[in-house]
Coordinates of C-alpha atoms in Angstrom, one line a residue:
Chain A
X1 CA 14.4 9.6 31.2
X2 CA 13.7 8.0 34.3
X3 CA 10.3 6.1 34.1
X4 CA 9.8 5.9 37.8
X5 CA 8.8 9.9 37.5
X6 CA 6.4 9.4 35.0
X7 CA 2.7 8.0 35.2
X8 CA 0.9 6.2 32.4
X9 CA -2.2 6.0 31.1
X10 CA -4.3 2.7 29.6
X11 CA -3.9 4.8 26.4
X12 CA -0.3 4.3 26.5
X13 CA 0.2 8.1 27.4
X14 CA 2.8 9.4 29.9
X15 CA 2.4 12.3 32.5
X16 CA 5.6 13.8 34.3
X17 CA 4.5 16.5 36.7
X18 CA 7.0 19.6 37.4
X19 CA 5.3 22.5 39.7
X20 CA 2.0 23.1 38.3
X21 CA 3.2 22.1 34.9
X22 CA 1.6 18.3 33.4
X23 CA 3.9 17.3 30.3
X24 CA 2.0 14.9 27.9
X25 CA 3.9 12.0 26.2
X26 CA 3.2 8.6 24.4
X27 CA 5.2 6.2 25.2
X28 CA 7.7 3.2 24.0
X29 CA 4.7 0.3 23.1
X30 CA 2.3 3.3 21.6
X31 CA 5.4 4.4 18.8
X32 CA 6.1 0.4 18.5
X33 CA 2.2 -0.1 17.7
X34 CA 1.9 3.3 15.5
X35 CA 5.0 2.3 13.5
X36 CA 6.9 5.5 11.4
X37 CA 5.3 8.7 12.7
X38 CA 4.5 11.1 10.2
X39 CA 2.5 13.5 11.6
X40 CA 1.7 15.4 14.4
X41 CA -1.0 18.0 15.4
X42 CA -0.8 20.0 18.4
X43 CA -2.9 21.5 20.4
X44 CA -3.5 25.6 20.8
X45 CA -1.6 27.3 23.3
X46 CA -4.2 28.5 25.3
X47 CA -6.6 25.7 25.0
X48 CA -8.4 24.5 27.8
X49 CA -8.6 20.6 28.6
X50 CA -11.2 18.4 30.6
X51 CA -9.4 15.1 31.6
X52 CA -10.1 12.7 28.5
X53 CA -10.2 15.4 26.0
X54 CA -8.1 14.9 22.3
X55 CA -5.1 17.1 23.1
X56 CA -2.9 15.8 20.0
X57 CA -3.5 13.5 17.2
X58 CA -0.1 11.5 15.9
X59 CA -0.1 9.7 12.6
X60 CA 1.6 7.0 11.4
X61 CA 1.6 6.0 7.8
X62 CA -1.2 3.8 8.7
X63 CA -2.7 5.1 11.2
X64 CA -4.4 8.1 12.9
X65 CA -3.9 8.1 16.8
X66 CA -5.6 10.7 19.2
X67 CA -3.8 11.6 22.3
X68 CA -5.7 11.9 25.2
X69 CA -5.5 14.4 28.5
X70 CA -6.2 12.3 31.9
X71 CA -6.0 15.8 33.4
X72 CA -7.6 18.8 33.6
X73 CA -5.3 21.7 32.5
X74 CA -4.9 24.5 30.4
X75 CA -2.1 24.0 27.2
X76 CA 0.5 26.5 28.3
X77 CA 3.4 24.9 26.4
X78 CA 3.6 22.7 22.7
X79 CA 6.6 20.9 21.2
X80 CA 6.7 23.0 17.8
X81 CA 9.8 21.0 17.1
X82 CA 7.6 17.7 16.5
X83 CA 5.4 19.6 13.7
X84 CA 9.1 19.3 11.1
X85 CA 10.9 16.2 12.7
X86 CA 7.4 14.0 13.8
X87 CA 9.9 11.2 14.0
X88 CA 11.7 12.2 17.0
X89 CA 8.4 10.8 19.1
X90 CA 9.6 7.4 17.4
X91 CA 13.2 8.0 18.7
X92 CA 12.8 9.3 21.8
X93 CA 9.5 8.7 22.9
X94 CA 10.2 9.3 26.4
X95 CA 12.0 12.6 25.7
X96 CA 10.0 14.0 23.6
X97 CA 6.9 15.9 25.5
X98 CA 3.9 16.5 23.4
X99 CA 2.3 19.2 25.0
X100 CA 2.4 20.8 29.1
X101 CA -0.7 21.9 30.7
X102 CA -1.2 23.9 33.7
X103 CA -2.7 21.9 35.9
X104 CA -3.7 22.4 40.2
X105 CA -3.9 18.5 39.8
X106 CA -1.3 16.7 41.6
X107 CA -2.0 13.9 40.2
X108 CA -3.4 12.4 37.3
X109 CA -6.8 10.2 38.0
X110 CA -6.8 6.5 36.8
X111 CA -3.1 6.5 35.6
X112 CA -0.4 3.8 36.7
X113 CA 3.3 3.8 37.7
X114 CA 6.1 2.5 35.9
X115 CA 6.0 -1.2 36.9
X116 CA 2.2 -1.3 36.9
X117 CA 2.1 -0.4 33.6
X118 CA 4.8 -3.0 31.9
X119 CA 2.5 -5.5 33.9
X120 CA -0.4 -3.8 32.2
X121 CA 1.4 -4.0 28.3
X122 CA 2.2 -7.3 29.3
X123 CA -1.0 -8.7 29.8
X124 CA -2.5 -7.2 26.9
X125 CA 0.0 -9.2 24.6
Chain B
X1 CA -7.0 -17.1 7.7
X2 CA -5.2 -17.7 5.5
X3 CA -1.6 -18.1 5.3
X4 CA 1.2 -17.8 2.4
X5 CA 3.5 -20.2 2.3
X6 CA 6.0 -17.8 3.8
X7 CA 4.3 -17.0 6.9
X8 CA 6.3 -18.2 9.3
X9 CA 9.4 -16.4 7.6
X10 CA 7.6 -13.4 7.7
X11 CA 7.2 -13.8 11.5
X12 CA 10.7 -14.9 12.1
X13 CA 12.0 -11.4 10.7
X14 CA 9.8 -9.8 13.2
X15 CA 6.5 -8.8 10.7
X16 CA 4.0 -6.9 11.9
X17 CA 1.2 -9.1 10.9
X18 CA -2.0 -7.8 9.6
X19 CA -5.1 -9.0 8.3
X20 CA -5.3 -8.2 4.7
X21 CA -8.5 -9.2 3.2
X22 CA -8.6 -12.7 4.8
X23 CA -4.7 -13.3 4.3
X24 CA -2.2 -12.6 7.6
X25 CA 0.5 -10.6 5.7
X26 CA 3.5 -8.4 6.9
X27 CA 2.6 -4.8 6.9
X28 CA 6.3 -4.0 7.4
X29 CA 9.6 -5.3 9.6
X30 CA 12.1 -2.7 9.9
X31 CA 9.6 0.1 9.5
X32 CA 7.6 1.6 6.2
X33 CA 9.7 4.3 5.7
X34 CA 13.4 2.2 5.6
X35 CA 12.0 -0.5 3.4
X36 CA 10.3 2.5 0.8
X37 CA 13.8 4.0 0.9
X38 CA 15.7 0.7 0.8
X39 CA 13.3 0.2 -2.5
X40 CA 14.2 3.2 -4.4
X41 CA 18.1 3.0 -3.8
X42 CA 18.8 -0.7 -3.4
X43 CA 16.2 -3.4 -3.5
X44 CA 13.0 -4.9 -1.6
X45 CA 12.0 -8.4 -1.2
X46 CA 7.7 -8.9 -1.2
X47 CA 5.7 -12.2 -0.7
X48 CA 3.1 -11.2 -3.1
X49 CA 1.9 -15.1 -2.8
X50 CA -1.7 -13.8 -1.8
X51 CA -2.3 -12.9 -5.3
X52 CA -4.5 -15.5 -7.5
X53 CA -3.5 -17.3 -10.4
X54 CA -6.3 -18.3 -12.9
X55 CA -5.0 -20.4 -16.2
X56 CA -6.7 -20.3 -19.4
X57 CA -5.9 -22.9 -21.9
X58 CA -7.5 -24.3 -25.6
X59 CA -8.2 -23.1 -29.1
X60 CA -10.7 -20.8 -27.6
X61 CA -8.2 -19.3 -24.9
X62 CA -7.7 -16.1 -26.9
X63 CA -10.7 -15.3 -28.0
X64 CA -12.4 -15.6 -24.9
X65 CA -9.9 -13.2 -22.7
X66 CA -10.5 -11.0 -26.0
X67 CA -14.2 -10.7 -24.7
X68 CA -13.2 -10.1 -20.7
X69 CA -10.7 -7.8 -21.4
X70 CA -10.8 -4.3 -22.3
X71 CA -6.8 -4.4 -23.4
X72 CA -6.2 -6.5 -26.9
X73 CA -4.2 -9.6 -26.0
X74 CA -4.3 -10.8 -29.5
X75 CA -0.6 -9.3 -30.6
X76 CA 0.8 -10.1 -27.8
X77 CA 3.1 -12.6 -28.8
X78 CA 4.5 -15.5 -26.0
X79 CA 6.6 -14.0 -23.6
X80 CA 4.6 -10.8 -23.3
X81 CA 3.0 -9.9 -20.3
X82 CA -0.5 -7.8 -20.4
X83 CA -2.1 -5.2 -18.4
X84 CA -5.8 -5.1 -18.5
X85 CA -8.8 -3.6 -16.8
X86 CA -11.7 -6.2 -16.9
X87 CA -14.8 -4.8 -16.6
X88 CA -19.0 -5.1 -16.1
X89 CA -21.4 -4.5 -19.0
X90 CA -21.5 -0.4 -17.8
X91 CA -18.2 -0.5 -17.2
X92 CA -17.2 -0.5 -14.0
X93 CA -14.2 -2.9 -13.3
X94 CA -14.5 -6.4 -11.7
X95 CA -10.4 -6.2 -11.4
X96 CA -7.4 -5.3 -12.5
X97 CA -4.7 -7.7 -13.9
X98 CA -2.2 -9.1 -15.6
X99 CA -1.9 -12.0 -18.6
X100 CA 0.8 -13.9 -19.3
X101 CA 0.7 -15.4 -22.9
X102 CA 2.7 -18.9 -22.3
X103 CA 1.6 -20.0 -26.0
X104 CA -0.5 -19.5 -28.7
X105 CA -3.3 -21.1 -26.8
X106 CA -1.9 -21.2 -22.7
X107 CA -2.3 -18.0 -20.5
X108 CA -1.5 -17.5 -16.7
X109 CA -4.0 -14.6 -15.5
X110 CA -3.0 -13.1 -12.3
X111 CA -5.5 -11.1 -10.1
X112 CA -6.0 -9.3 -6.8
X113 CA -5.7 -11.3 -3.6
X114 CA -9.1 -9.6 -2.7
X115 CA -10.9 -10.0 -5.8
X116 CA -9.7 -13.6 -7.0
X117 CA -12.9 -15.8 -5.6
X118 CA -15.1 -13.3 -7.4
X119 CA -12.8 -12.8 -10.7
X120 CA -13.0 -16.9 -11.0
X121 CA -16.8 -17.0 -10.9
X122 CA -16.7 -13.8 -13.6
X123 CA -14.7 -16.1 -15.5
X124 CA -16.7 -19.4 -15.2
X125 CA -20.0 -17.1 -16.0
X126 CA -18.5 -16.2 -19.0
X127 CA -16.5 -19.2 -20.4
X128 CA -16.9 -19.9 -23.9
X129 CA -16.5 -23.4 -25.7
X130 CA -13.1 -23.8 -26.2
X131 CA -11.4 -22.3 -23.8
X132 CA -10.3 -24.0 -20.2
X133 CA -9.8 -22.5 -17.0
X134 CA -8.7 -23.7 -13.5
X135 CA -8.2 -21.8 -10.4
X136 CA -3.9 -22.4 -9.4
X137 CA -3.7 -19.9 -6.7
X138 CA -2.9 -22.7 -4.4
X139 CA 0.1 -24.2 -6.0
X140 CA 2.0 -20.7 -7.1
X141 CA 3.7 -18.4 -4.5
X142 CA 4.9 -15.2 -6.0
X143 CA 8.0 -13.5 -4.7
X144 CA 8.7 -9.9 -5.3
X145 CA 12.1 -8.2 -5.9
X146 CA 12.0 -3.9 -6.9
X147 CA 14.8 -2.0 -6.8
X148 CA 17.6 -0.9 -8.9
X149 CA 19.9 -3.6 -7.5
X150 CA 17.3 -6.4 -8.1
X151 CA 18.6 -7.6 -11.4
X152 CA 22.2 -8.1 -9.9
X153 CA 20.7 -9.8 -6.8
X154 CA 18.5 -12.7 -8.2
X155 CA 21.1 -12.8 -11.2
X156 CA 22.8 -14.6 -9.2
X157 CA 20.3 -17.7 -8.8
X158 CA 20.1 -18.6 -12.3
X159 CA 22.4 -18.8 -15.6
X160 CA 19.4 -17.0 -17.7
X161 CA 20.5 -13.5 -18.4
X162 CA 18.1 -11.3 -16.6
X163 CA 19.3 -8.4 -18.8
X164 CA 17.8 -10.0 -21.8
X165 CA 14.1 -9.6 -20.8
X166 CA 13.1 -6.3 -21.4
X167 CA 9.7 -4.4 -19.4
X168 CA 6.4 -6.5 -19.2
X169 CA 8.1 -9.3 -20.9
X170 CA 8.4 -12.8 -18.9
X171 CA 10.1 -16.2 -19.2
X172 CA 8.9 -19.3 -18.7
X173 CA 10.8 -22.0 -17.3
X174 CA 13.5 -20.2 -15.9
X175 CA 15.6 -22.3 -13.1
X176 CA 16.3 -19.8 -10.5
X177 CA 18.6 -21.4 -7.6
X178 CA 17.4 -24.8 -9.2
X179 CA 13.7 -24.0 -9.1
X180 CA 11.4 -24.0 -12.3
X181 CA 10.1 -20.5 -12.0
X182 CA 7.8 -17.8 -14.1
X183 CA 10.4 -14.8 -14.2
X184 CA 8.6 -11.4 -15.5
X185 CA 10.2 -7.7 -15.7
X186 CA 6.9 -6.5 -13.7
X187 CA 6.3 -5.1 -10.7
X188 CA 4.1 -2.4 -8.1
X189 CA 6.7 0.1 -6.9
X190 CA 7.7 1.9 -9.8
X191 CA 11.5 0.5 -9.5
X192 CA 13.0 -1.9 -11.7
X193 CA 12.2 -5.1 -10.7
X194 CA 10.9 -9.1 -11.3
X195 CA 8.3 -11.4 -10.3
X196 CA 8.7 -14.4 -9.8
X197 CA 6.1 -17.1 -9.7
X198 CA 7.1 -20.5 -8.1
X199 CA 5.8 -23.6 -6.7
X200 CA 4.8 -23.0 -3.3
X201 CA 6.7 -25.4 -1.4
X202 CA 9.9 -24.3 -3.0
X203 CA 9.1 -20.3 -1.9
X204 CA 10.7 -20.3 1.7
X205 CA 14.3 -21.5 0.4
X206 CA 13.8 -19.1 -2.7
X207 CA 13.0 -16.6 0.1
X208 CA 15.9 -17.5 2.6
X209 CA 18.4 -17.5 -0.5
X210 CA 17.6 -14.3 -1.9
X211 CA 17.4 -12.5 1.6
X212 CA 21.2 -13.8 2.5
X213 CA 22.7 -13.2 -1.0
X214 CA 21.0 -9.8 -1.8
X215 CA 22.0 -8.5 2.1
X216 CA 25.2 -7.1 1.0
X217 CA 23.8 -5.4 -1.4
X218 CA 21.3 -3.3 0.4
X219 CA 18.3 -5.9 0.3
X220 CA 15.6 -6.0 3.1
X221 CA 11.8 -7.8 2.9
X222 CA 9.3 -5.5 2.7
X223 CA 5.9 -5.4 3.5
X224 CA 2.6 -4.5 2.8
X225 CA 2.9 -0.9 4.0
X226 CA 6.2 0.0 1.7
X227 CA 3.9 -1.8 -1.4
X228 CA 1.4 0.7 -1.3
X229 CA 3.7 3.9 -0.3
X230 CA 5.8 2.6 -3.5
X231 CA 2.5 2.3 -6.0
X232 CA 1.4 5.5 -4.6
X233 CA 4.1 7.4 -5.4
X234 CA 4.2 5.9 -8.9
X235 CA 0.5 6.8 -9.2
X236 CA -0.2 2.7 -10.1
X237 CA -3.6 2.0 -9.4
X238 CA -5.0 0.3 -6.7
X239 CA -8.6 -2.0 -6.9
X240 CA -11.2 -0.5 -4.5
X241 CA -9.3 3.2 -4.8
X242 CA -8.6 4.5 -8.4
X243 CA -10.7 1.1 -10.1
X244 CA -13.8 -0.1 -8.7
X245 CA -17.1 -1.1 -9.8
X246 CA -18.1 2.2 -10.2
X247 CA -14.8 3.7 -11.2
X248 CA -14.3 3.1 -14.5
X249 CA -10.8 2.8 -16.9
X250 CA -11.3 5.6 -18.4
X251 CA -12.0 7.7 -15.3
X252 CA -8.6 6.3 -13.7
X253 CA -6.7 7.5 -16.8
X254 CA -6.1 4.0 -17.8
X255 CA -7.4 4.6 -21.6
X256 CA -4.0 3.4 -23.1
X257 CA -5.3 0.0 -21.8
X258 CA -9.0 0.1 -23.6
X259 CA -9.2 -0.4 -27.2
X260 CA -12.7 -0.1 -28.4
X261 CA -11.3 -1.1 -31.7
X262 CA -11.1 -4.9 -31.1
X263 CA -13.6 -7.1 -31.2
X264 CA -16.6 -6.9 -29.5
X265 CA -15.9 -7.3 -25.1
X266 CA -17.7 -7.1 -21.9
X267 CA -18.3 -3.1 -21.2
X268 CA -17.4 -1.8 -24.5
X269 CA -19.9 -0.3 -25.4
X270 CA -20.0 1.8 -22.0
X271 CA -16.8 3.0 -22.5
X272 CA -17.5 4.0 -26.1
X273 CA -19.9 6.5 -24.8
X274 CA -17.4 7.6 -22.4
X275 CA -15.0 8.3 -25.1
X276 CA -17.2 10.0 -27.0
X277 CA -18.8 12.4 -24.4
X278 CA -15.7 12.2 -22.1
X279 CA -15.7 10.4 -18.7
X280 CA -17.4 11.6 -16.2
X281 CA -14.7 12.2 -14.3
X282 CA -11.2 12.2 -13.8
X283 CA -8.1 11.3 -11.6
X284 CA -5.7 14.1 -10.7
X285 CA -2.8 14.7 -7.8
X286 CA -2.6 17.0 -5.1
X287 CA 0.2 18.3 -2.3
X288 CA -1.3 19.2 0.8
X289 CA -0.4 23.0 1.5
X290 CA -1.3 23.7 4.9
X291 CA -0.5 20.8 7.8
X292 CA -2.9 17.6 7.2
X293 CA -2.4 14.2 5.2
X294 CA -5.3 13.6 3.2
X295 CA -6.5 10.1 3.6
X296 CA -8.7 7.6 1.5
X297 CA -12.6 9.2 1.2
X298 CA -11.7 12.8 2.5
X299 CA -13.7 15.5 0.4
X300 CA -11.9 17.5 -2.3
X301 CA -13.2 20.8 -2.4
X302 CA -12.5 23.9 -4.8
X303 CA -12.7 27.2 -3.5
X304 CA -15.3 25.6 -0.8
X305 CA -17.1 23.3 -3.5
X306 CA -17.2 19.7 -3.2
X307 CA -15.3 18.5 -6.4
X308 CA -14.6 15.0 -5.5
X309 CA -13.0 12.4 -3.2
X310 CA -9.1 11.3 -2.3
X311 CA -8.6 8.0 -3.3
X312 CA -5.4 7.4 -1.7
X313 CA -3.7 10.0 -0.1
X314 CA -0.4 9.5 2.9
X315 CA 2.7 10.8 3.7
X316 CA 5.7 10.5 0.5
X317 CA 8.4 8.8 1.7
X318 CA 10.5 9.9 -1.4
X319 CA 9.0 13.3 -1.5
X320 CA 8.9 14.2 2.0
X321 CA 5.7 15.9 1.4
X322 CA 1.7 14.8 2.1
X323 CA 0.1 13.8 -1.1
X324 CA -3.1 13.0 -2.8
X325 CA -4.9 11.3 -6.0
X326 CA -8.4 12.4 -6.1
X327 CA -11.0 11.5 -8.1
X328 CA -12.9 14.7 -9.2
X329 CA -15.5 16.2 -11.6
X330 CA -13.8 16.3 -15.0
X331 CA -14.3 19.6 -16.1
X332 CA -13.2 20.7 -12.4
X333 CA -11.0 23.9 -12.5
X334 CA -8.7 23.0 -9.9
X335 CA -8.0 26.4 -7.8
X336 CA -8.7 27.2 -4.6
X337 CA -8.3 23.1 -3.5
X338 CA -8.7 21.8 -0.3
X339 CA -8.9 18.6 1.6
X340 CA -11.8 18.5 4.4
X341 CA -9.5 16.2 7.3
X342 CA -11.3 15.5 10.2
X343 CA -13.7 18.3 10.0
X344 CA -11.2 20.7 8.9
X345 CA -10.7 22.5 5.7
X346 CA -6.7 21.9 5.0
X347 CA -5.4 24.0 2.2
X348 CA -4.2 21.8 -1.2
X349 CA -2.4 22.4 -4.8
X350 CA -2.8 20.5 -7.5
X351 CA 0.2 18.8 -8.8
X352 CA 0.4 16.3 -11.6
X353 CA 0.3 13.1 -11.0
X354 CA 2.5 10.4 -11.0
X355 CA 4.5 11.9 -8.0
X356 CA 7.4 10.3 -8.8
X357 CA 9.2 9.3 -12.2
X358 CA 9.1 5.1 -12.4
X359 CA 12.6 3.9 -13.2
X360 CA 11.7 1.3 -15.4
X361 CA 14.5 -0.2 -18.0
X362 CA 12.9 -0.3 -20.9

């Protein structure tokens, strides 16, 4: 996966934007922090998101993470395959899309590129 | 915070530290669910050092852990290791823990890490001529090994044949890789396994030694996270979950532990009544059924009633399946169960509890 296409969020979320689709990810630092991922609920297909709304939760054996939207969108696609094999967001973290929303947003407000944000994990070390 | 004497081993092998009640400890290294596995099929190295040690000495040793304890230490004959609920006058537990009979009149009491400043003040409120305590916590570190290879693994630190003591019994004196150690067939996972208690300034190269020699055969450290996968599965209990001050022994299904026929001891008389008009209520496992893990303090509910809470409830490693004690009403009829997650009603099944079958040699 090459990170220069994606942006990412303070939450340690990803965005990659193809057409009018807006594919939601967490990324490398969020599955270090969570540790083994054990569970994973998805949004409804259907659902319509305001940027900063809970579009997935992901659970570690410790600990309950929410996923937030920083778009606006409506959930048009979900990654069913994460419900059985939770793990693979562990694995692959930048492979393995949570959720896609429709989205006329181009872009996704408050989010950083790919070098900002390794400053930005950086720092908070 | 505080700091085991094998912190800065812990942070070498790349532990996640955490604060655990005041103590920075390793939550895991390679990951919770490879060092649970690595338990089950080969063996686990824990720095339990952050558990106290309390000893009790003199002609009135016995008869005063008689009256704290609800278990009867009395036959236990040196060697013998002791589990016992301890308990407040309406019996509620202060702590759980474990007594080591040294001698006729010597004892090594090991509590919680969490509960050891309050246990030692519950013990110097009720000392009793005769009988000596002092709080050692500082001068032991305890080192963990669970797993069926464990015996072959720290065999190889000391002439004593492992093989010859036998479940809950302990050795005193033992030299393991030259180092006068406490070596006891105990443990939290379930497993096979030993403790052993050592000074603390000997722990790291007890640590180092067992890590390099036990590698080959399948040994990792392991951290606080595996520990409590491991007891969960095993359905051990775990202070300020299934014991508490207002969960009492025979609630948690500990009553094999109580004997109301020994002399008089704090709480008895609580528990009598319990045994007589049966505990108020009861501890019982469930398997979630529809997509949730039930957590610690979610509602129980059958068929839409509140029943009860989960005491401990995560993801099974071993089982592959999301799991639950709860504490419910004892006369519950558990149909219909669900666990309320986040504001949701998940479907549940009761299923008995332990979850898994402990592999102890016995």
């Amino acid at each position: 996966m090459d990170l220069q296409k994606l942006r990412f969020t303070k939450d340690h979320e990803w965005v990659r934007f193809e057409g009018n689709l807006a594919y939601l990810g967490i990324t490398d630092y969020a599955q270090k922090s969570l540790g083994d991922i054990v569970f994973v609920e998805l949004p409804e297909e259907g659902a319509e998101m305001e940027s900063g709304d809970v579009a997935a939760t992901v659970e570690s054996v410790k600990t309950v993470s929410d996923v937030y939207t920083p778009l606006k969108g409506k959930v048009v696609k979900v990654n069913s395959g994460l419900e059985d094999d939770p793990a693979r967001l562990n694995g692959d973290p930048y492979g393995s899309w949570i959720t896609a929303l429709e989205t006329e947003s181009a872009v996704a407000d408050g989010t950083m590129s790919a070098e900002e944000y390794e400053e930005y994990c950086k720092e908070g070390k | 915070m505080k700091k085991t004497p094998l912190y800065d081993r812990h942070v070498a092998l790349g532990g996640n530290m955490i604060d655990f009640g005041g103590w920075m400890m390793p939550v895991q290294y390679s990951g919770i669910l490879n060092e649970h596995e690595r338990v089950r099929n080969a063996a686990g190295l824990f720095d339990v050092s952050h558990m106290g040690e309390i000893t009790v000495r003199g002609s009135g040793a016995t008869e005063y852990l008689q009256k704290l304890l609800t278990n009867d230490i009395a036959k236990a004959a040196p060697g013998r290791a002791v589990y016992s609920p301890m308990c407040y006058p309406d019996g509620g537990v202060v702590d759980d823990l474990l007594v080591y009979r040294i001698s006729e009149q010597s004892y090594l009491v090991v509590v919680n890490a969490s509960n050891t400043e309050r246990d030692y003040k519950w013990f110097r409120e009720h000392l009793i001529p005769g009988a000596e305590i002092e709080n050692v916590s500082e001068q032991y570190a305890q080192i963990a090994i669970q797993g069926p290879a464990a015996e072959a693994i720290l065999q190889q630190f000391t002439v004593d044949p492992l093989g010859g003591i036998g479940f809950y019994r302990f050795k005193n004196d033992v030299r393991v890789d030259s180092i006068p150690s406490i070596v006891s067939r105990t443990g939290y996972t379930g497993e096979d396994g030993f403790e052993v208690y050592l000074s603390a300034d000997q722990a790291p190269r007890l640590w180092d030694d067992l890590l390099e020699a036990g590698a080959e055969k399948g040994l990792v450290p392991a951290g606080l996270g595996a520990r409590d996968t491991l007891r969960f599965e095993a359905a051990l209990p775990l202070y300020g979950h299934e014991l508490s001050e207002t969960i009492s022994p025979l609630e948690a299904g500990l009553g094999k532990f109580v004997k109301p026929a020994k002399e008089d001891f704090i709480g008895r008389q609580a528990l009598l009544r319990q045994l007589e008009s049966g505990a108020g209520r009861r501890l019982a496992g469930l398997q979630m059924t529809g997509r949730g893990v039930a957590r610690s303090g979610c509602e129980v509910r059958a068929n839409g009633r509140p029943v009860g809470h989960v005491t401990t409830g995560n993801y099974s490693p071993s089982l592959k399946k999301n799991l639950g004690i709860i504490l419910v009403d004892a006369n519950t009829d558990l149909s219909g169960l669900s666990v309320v997650i986040r504001g949701k009603e998940i479907a549940a099944s009761a299923v008995p509890i332990p979850f898994y079958q402990k592999r102890y040699k016995k």
